[in-house]
Short mmCIF file of C-alpha atoms in Angstrom, two decimals:
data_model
loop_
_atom_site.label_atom_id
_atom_site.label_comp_id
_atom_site.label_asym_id
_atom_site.label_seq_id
_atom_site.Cartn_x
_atom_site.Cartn_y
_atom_site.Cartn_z
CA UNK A 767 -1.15 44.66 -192.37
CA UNK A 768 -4.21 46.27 -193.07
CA UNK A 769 -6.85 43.26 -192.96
CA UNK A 770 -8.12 42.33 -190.23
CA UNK A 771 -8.58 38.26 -189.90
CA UNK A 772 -11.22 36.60 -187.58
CA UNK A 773 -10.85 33.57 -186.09
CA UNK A 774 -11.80 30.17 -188.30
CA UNK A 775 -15.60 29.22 -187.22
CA UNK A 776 -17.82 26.41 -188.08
CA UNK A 777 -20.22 27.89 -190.85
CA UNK A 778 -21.92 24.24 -191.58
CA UNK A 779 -23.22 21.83 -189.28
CA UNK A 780 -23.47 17.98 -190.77
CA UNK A 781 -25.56 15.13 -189.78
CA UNK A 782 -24.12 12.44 -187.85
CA UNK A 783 -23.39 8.94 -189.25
CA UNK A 784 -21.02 6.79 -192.16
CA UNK A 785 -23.23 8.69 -194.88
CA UNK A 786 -22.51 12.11 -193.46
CA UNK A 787 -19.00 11.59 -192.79
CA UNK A 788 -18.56 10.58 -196.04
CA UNK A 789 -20.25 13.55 -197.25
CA UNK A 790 -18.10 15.77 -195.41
CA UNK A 791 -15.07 14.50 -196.66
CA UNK A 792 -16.12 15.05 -200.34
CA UNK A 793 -16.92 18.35 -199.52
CA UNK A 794 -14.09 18.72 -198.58
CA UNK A 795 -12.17 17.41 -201.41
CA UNK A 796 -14.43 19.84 -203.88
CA UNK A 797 -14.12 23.01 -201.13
CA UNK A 798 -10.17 22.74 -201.38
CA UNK A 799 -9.82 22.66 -205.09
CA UNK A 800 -12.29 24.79 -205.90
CA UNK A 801 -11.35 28.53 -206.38
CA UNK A 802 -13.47 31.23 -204.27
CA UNK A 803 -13.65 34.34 -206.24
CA UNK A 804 -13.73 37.89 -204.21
CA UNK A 805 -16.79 39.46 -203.39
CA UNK A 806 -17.77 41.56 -206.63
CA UNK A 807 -20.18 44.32 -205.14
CA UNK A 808 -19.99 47.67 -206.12
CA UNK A 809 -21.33 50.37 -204.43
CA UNK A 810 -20.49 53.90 -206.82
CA UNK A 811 -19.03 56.66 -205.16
CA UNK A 812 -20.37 60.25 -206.31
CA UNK A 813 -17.01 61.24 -207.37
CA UNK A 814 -15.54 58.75 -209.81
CA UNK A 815 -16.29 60.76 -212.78
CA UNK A 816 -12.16 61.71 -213.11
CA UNK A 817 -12.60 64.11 -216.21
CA UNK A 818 -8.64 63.30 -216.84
CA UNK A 819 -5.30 64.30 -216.28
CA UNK A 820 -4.46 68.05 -214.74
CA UNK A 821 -3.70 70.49 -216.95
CA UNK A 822 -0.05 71.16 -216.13
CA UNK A 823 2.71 74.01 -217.82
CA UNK A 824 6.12 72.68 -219.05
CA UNK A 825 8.35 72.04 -216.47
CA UNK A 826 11.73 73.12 -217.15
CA UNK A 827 14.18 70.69 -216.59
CA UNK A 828 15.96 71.50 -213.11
CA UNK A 829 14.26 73.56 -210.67
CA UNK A 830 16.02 75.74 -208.49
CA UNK A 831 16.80 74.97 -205.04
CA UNK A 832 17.00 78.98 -204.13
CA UNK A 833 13.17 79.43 -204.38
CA UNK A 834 10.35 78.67 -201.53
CA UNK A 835 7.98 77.72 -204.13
CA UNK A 836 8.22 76.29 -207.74
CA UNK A 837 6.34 78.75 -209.93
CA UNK A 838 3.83 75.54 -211.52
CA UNK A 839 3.09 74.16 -207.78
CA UNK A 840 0.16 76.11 -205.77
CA UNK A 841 0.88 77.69 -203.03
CA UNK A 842 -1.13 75.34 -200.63
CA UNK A 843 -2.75 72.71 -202.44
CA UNK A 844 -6.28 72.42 -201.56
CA UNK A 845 -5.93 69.32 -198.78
CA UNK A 846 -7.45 69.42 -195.12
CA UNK A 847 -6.05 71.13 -192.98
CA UNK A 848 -6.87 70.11 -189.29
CA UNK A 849 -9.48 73.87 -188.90
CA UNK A 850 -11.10 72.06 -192.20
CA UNK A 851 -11.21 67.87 -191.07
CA UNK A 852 -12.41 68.47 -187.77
CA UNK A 853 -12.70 64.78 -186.73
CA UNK A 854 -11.65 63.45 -189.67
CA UNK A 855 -11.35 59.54 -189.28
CA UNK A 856 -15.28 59.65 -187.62
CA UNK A 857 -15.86 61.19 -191.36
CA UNK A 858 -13.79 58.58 -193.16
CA UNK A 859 -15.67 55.75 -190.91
CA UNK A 860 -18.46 56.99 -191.72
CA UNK A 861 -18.09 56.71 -195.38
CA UNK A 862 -16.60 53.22 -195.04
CA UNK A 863 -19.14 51.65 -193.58
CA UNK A 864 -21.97 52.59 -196.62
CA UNK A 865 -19.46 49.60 -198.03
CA UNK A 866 -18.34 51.30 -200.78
CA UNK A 867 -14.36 49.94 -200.42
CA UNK A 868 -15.72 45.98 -200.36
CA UNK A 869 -15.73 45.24 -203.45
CA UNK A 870 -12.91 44.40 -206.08
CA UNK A 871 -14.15 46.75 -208.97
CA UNK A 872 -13.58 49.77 -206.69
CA UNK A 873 -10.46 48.82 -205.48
CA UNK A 874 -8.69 48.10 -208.75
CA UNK A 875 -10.61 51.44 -209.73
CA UNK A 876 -8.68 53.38 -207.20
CA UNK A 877 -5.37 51.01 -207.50
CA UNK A 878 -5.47 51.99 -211.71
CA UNK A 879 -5.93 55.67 -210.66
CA UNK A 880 -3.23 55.80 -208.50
CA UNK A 881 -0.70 54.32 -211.06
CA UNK A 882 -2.39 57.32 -213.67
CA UNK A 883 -1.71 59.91 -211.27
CA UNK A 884 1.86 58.65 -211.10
CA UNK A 885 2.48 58.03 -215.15
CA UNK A 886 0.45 61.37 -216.12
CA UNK A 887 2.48 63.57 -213.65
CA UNK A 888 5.83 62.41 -213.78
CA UNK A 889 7.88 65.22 -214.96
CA UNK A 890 5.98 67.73 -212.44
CA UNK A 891 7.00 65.25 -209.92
CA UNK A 892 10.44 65.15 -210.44
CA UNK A 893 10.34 68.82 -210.29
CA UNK A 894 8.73 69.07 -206.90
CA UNK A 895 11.15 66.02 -205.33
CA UNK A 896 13.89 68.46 -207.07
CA UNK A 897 12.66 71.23 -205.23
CA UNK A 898 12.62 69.71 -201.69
CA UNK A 899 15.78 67.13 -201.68
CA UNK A 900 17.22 68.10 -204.91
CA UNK A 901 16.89 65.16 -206.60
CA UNK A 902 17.84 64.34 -210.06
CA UNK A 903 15.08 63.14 -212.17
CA UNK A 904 16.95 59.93 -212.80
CA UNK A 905 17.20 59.60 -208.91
CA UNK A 906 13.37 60.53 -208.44
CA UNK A 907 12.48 57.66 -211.10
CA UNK A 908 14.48 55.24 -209.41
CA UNK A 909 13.63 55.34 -206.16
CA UNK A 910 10.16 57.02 -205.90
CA UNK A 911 7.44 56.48 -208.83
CA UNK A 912 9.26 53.50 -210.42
CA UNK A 913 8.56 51.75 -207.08
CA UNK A 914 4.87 53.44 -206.78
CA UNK A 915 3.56 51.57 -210.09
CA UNK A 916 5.90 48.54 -209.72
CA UNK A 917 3.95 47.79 -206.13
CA UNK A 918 0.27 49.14 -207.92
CA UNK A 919 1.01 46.36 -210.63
CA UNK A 920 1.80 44.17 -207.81
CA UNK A 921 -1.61 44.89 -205.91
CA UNK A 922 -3.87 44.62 -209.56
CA UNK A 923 -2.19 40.97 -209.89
CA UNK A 924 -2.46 39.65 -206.80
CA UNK A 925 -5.93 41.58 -205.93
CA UNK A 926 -7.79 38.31 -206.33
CA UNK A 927 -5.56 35.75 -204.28
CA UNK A 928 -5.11 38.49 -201.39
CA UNK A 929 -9.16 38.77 -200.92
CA UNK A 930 -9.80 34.91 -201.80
CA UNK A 931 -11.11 33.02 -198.28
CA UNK A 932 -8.69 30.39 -197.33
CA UNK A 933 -10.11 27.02 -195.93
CA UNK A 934 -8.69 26.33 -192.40
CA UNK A 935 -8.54 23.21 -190.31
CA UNK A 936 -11.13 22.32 -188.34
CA UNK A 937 -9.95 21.74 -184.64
CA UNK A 938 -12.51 19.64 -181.83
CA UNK A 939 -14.77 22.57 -181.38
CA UNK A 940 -15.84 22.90 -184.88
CA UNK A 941 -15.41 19.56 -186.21
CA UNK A 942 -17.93 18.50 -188.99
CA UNK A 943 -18.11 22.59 -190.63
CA UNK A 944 -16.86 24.18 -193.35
CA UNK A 945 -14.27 27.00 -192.06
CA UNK A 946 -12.77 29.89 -193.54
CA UNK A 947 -10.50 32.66 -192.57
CA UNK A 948 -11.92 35.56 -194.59
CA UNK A 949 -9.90 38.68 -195.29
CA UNK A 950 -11.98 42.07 -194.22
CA UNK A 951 -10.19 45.97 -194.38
CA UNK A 952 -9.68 47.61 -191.17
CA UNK A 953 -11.94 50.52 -191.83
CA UNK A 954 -9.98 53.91 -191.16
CA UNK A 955 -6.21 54.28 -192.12
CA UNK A 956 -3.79 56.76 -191.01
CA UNK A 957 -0.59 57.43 -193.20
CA UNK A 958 2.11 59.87 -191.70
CA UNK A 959 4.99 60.13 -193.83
CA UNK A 960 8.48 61.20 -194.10
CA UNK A 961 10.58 63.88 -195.78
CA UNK A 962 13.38 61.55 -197.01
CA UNK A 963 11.71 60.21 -199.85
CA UNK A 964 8.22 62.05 -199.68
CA UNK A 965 6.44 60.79 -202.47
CA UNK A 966 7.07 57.06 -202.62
CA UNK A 967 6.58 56.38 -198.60
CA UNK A 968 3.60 58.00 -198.50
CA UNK A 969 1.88 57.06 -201.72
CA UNK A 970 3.45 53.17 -200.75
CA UNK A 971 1.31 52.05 -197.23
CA UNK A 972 -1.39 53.82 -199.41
CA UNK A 973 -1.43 51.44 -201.80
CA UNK A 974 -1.78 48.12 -199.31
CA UNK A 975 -4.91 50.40 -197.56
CA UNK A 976 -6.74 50.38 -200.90
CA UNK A 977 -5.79 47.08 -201.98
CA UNK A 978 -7.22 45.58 -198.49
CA UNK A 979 -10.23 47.89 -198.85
CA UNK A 980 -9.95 50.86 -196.01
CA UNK A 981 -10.44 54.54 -196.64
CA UNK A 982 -7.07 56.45 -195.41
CA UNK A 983 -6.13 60.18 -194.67
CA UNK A 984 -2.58 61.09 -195.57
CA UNK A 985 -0.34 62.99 -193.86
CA UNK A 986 2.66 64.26 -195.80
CA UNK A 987 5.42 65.96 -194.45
CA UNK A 988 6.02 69.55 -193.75
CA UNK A 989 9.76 69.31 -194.21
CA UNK A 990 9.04 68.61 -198.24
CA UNK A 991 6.16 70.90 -198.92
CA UNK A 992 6.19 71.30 -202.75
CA UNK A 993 5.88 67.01 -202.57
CA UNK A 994 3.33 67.48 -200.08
CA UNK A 995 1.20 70.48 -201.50
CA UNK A 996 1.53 68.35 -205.25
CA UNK A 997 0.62 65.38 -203.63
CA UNK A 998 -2.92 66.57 -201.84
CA UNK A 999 -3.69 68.13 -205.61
CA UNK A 1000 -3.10 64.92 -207.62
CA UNK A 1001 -4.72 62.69 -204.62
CA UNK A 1002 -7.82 65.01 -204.98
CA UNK A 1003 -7.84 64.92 -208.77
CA UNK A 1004 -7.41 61.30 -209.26
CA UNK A 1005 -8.96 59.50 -206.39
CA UNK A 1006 -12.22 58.86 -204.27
CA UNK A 1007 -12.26 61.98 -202.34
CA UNK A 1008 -15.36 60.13 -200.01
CA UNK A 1009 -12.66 57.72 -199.47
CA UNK A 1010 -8.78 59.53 -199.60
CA UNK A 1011 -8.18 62.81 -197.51
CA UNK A 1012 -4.56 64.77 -197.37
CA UNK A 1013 -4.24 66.33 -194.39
CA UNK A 1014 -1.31 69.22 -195.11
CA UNK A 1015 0.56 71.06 -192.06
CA UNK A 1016 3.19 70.53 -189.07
CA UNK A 1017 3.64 68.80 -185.60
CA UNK A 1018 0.50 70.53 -184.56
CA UNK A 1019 -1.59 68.49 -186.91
CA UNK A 1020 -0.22 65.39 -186.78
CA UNK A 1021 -0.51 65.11 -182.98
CA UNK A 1022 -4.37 66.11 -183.65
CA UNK A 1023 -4.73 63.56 -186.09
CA UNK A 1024 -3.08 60.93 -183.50
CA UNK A 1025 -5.64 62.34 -180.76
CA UNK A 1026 -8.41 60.76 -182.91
CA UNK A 1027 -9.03 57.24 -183.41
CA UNK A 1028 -8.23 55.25 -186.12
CA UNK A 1029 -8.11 51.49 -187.42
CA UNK A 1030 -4.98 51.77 -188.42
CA UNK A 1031 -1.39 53.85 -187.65
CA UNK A 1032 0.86 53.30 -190.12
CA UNK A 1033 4.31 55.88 -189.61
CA UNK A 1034 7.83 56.20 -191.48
CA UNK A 1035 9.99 58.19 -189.41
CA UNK A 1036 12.61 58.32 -186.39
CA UNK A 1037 12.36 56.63 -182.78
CA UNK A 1038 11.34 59.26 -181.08
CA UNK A 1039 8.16 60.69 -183.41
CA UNK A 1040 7.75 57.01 -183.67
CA UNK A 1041 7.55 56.70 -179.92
CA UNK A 1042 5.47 59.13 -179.40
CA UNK A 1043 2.74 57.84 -182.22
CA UNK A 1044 2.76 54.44 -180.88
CA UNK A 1045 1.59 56.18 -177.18
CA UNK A 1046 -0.82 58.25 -178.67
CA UNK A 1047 -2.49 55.09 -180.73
CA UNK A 1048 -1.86 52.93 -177.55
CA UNK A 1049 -5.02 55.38 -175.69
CA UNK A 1050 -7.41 53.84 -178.64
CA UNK A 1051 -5.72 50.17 -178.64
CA UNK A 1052 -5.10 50.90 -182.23
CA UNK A 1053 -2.43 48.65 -184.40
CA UNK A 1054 0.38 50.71 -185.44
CA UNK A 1055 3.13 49.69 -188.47
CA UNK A 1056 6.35 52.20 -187.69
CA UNK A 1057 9.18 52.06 -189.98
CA UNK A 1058 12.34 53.67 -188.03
CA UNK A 1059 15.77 54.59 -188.54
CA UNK A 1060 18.95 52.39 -187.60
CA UNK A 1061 22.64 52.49 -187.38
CA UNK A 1062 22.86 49.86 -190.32
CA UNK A 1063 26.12 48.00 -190.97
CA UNK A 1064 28.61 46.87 -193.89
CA UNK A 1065 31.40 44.13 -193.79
CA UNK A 1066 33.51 43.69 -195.95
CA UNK A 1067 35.94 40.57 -194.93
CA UNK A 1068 39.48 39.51 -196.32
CA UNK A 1069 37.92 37.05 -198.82
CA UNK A 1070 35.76 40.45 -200.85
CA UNK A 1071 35.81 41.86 -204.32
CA UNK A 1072 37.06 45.32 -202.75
CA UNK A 1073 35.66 47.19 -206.31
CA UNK A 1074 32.20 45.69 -206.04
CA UNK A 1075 32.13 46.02 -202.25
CA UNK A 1076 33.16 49.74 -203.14
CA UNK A 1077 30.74 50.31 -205.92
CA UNK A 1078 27.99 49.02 -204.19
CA UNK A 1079 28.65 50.76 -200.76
CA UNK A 1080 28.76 54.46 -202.10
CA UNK A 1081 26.07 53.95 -204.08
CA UNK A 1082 24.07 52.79 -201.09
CA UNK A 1083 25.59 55.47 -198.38
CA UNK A 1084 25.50 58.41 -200.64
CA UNK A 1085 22.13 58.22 -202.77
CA UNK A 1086 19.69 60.97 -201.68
CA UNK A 1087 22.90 62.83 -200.59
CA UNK A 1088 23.06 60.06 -197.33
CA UNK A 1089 19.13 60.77 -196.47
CA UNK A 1090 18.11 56.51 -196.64
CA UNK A 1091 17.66 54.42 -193.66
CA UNK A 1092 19.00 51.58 -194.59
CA UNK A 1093 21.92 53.54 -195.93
CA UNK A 1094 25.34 51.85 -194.90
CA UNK A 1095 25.96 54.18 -192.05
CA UNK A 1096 29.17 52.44 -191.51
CA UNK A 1097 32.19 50.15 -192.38
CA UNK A 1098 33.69 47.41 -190.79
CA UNK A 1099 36.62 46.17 -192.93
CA UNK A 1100 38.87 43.96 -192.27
CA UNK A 1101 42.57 44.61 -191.41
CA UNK A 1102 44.37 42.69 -194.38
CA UNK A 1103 42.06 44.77 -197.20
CA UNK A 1104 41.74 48.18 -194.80
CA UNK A 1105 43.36 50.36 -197.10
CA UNK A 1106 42.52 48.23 -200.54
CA UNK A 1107 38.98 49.48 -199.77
CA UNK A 1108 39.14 52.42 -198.80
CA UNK A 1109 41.41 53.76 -201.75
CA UNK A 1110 38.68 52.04 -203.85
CA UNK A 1111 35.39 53.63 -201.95
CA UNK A 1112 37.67 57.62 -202.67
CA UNK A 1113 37.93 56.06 -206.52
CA UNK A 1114 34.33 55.17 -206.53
CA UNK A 1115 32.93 58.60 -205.20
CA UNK A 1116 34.99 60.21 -207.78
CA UNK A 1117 33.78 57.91 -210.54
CA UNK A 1118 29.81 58.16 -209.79
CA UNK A 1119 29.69 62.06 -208.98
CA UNK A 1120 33.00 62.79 -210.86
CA UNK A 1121 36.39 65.42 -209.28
CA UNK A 1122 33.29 67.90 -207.84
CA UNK A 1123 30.33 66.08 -206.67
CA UNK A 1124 28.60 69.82 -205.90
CA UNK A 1125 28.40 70.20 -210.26
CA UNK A 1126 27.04 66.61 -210.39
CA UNK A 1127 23.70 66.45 -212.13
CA UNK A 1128 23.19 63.02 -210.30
CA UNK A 1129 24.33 64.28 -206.25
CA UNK A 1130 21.09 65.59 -204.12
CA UNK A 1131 21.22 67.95 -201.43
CA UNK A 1132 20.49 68.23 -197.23
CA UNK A 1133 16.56 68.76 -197.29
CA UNK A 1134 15.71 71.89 -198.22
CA UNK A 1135 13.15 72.67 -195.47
CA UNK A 1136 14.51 71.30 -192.65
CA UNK A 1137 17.46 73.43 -191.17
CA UNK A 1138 17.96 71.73 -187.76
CA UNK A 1139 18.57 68.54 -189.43
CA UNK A 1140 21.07 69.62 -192.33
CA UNK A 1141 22.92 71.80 -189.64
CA UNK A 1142 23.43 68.82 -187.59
CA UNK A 1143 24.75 66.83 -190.90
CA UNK A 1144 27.30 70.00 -190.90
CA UNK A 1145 28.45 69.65 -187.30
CA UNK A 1146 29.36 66.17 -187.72
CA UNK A 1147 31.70 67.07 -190.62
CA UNK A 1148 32.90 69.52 -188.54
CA UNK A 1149 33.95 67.58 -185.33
CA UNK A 1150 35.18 64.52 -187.40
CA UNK A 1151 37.48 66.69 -189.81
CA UNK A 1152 40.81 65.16 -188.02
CA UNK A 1153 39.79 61.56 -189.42
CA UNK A 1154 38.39 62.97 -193.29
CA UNK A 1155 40.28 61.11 -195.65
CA UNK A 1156 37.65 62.30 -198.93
CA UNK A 1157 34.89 65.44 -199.28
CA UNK A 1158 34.72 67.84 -195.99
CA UNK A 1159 33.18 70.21 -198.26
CA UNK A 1160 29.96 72.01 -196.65
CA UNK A 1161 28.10 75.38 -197.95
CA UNK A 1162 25.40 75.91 -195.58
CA UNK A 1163 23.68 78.50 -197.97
CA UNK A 1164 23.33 75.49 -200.65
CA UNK A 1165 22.50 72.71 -198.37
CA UNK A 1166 25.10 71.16 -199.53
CA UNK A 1167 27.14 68.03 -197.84
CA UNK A 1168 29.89 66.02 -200.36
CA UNK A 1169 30.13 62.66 -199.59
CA UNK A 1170 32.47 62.27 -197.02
CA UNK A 1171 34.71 59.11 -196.04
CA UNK A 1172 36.25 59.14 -192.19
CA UNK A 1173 38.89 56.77 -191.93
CA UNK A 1174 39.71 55.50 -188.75
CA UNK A 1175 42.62 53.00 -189.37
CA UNK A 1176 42.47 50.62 -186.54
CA UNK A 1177 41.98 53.11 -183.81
CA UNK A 1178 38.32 51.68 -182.35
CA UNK A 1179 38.50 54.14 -179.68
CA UNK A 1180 38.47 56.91 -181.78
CA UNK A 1181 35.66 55.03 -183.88
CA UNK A 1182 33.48 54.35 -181.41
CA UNK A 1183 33.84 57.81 -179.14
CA UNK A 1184 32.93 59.77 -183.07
CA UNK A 1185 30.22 61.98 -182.95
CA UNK A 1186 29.40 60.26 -186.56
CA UNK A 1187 28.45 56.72 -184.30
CA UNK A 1188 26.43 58.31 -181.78
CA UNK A 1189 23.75 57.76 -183.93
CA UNK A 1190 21.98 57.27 -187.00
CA UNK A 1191 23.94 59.70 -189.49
CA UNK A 1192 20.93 60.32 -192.08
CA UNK A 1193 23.43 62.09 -194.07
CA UNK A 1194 26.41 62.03 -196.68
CA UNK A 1195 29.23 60.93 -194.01
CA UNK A 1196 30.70 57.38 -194.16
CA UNK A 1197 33.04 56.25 -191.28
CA UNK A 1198 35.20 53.05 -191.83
CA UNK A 1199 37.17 51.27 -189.47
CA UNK A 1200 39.62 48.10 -189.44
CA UNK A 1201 38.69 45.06 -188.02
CA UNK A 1202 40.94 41.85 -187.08
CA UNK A 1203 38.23 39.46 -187.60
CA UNK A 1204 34.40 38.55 -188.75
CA UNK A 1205 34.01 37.52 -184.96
CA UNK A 1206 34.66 41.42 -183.87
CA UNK A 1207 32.51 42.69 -185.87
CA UNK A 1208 29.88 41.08 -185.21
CA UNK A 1209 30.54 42.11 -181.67
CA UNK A 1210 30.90 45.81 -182.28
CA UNK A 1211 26.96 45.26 -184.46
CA UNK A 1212 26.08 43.29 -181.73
CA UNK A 1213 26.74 45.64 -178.99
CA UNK A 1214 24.65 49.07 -180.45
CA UNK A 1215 20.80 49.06 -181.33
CA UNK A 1216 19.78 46.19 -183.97
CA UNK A 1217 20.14 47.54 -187.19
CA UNK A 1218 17.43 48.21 -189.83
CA UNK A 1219 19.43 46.54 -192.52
CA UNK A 1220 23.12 44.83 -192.91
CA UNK A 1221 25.54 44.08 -195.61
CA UNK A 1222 28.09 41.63 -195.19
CA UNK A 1223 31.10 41.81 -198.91
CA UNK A 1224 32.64 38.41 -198.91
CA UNK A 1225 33.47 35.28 -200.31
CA UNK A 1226 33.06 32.70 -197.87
CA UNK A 1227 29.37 30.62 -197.67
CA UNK A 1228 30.65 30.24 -193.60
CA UNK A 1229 31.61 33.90 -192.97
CA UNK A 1230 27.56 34.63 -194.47
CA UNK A 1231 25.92 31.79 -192.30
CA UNK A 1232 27.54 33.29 -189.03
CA UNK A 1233 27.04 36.66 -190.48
CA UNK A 1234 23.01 35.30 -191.00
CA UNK A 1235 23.00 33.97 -187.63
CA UNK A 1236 24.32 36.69 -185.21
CA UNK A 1237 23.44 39.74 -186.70
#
C-alpha cells in the first residue's frame, strides 16, 4: 500500500517480419524465467553512523500506574513538535527525492535497525506500555514487539521479490515490447497511531513505508505518552533521522500535520478521527489506509466445544483489559447451549485472571491518559448492572474495569436497547445473548455496521459456509 505502480508500457520496439517474431518470442521465453534483481544503488545518508544501543538504567520489574512519568523515560523525548517541523513532509520530500530510500542496501539498513531498536530495548519497553495501559510484560511481548520483528523478518525475506519488476502482458497498443510493472515508493508517509496498542501500530505501517522505500513522519499518540516520548528517542537513536521524523503532541498537531500534503495517510483509530483524516487528505487527493473500530461478532452454535469456544472468547474480549478492535464485542449463542456457555466463559475468567482479576499480574488496565474514554467504559457497567452475571467491579482512581459478562437470556429487546450495543465497547464488558438459530444471527450481524472481524464456534462445515457467505 505504499508503492505506487504505473501502468505496463512498451519499453522495446521490434522489427517486423517471421525473423523478428520469432525473436520476440524467445525473448520472451528468456525475460520470464530469468530473475530481475532490485536496483542496488546506494546513496549514504550523513547519519548512519548508529554508535549503538542507548545507555539505559535497570528497569524494575512493574512500574507503577500512580506516577505521570516513569523515572528512566524523559520527560519529552526530543521528537518534532509541530513549532519545530514547520512543513514537515516538504522537508521529508525533499530528502526523498536526493534518492537515498531507492536502493535495497538502505532499506534492509533501516529494516535491521528497526528490529535492534526493538531487541536492545525490550525491557524499557515493557515498562513504558506498563505505564500507559498497564500491561504485563508477557502481554507487551505478545502482542506488540513479538509482532514488530516477526513482520521486520518478514520485510528482510521478501525485500527482493516485493521490489523485483514483474513482466506483464502486452495488450494491442504495445504489442511487439518488453513490459514491466515496476514497483516505485510513494515518497512522503504519514503514520498517526493509536493508544490501544501504541508501540506495535505505529512502529507496524512503518515498517511497509521503509520496506517500499518512502521517508515517513510518525505520529504517536498523546493518550500513551511514556510509549510515545520512548518511541521518538529510540526512532532518533536508531534510524535515518534525514529520512524518519516523530512528531510528539495532541489534536492540535495532528490536524496540522493533515493540513500538509503527503504521499501517503496511513491512520489506526475510530470512525470519526478517521473521518475526519480521510477529508483533510481528500483537499490534496492523497491515498489514505484507515484501520477503524467495529462492533465484531462471536457465534457459538448448538454443534460447539462450549470450553474452547469459552477459552478462546475471554481471551480475545478481555486481553488489553477489552482495549482490541477486533475484540469479540459480543455473543450470540445459541438457545440449546445458552447457559452451557456462559457458566463456562464465568469459569474461564476465573481460570486466566484467577478469584480477583484486580491482583492478576496478567489483567491490564483502562488507559491511563485518557479519562473520557475509561469513564465511559465505567458508565456502561453502570447502566447494564441489572443484566451482570460476572465482575461489575470498577475503581475509578485505579483505572480499573474487571471483565464483565452481561447475560441477557433470550430477552433481544433488552439486548439490543443496552447501552453496551450502541456501539463499539473498546473495553472489558462482554454481553451474550440466546439465539434460536444460525439464520438469526446472522440477521441481528447483518442488520448493525459490518464488523471488523467475526468468529463463528461450531461444528458443522454448512453452518461455516453460510456463516462465510453472509457475514
Amino acid at each position: 500500500c505504499f508503492l505506487r505502480l504505473p501502468p505496463p508500457t512498451a519499453t522495446l520496439c521490434m522489427p517486423r517480419g517471421p525473423l523478428a517474431a520469432v525473436s520476440v518470442l524467445l525473448l520472451y521465453i528468456l525475460t520470464a524465467t530469468m530473475a530481475f534483481s532490485p536496483p542496488y544503488t546506494s546513496f549514504p545518508s550523513s547519519s548512519h553512523n548508529h554508535p549503538g544501543p542507548p545507555t539505559v538504567p535497570p528497569i524494575p520489574q512493574r512500574a507503577f500506574l500512580s506516577q505521570p512519568h516513569h523515572p528512566h523515560f524523559p520527560a519529552r523525548a526530543p521528537g518534532l513538535t509541530m513549532k519545530d517541523g514547520g512543513d514537515l513532509s516538504r522537508t521529508m520530500r525533499t530528502n526523498f527525492e536526493t534518492g537515498c530510500t531507492l536502493g535495497a542496501r538502505w532499506r534492509r539498513s533501516q529494516l535491521k535497525a528497526l528490529k535492534r531498536m526493538v531487541t536492545e530495548n525490550q525491557e524499557t519497553i515493557f515498562a513504558a506500555l506498563h505505564q500507559d495501559l498497564g500491561k504485563s510484560a508477557y502481554e507487551a511481548e505478545l502482542t506488540e514487539t513479538l509482532l514488530v520483528v516477526g513482520e521486520v523478518n518478514e520485510a528482510l525475506s521478501c525485500l527482493d521479490e516485493w521490489m523485483r519488476p514483474e513482466l506483464s502482458t502486452p495488450t494491442l497498443s504495445n504489442a511487439g515490447g518488453i513490459n514491466l510493472v515496476s514497483p516505485e515508493p510513494l515518497g512522503a508517509v504519514l503514520i498517526i497511531a493509536p493508544w490501544n496498542y501504541p508501540f506495535y501500530l505505529v512502529l507496524g505501517p512503518l515498517i511497509g513505508a521503509i520496506a517500499a522505500g518512502n521517508v515517513a513522519v510518525l505520529k504517536p499518540s498523546e493518550y500513551a505518552p511514556a510509549t510515545a516520548d520512548l518511541v521518538a528517542a529510540l526512532v532518533e537513536k536508531y534510524l535515518d533521522r534525514e529520512c524518519f521524523s516523530v512528531v510528539l503532541g495532541g489534536a492540535e498537531e495532528s490536524k496540522a500535520l493533515l493540513a500538509q500534503r503527503w504521499d501517503k495517510v496511513f491512520y489506526t483509530g475510530g470512525p470519526a478521527v478517521g473521518r475526519a483524516v480521510a477529508r483533510a487528505a481528500a483537499e490534496h487527493l492523497t491515498p489514505v489506509s484507515l484501520e477503524l473500530g467495529g462492533k465484531n461478532p462471536a457465534v457459538v452454535d448448538a454443534s460447539a466445544d462450549a470450553s474452547a469456544a469459552a477459552k478462546r472468547i475471554v481471551w480475545g474480549a478481555f486481553l488489553n483489559a477489552g482495549q482490541t478492535c477486533v475484540r469479540p464485542d459480543y455473543v450470540l449463542c445459541h438457545s440449546d447451549v445458552y447457559d452451557t456457555v456462559l457458566s463456562s466463559i464465568v469459569k474461564e475468567i476465573k481460570k486466566q485472571y484467577g478469584q480477583d482479576p484486580h491482583a492478576s499480574p496478567d489483567y491490564g488496565r483502562a488507559v491511563r491518559a485518557h479519562p473520557a474514554h475509561a469513564e465511559s467504559v465505567r458508565s456502561t457497567v453502570r447502566a447494564c448492572s441489572p443484566y451482570i452475571v460476572h465482575g461489575g467491579d470498577v475503581r475509578a482512581s485505579e483505572n480499573y474495569v474487571s471483565p464483565t459478562v452481561l447475560g441477557y437470556g433470550s430477552d433481544r429487546g433488552a439486548f439490543e436497547a443496552s447501552p453496551a450495543m450502541r456501539g463499539e465497547n473498546f473495553g472489558p464488558v462482554l454481553p451474550v445473548v440466546a439465539v434460536p438459530s444460525l439464520d438469526e444471527a446472522l440477521d441481528i450481524i447483518r442488520a448493525g455496521e459490518h464488523p471488523l472481524a467475526a468468529y463463528l464456534f461450531t461444528g458443522s462445515w454448512e453452518s461455516r459456509r453460510r456463516f462465510a457467505s453472509r457475514v
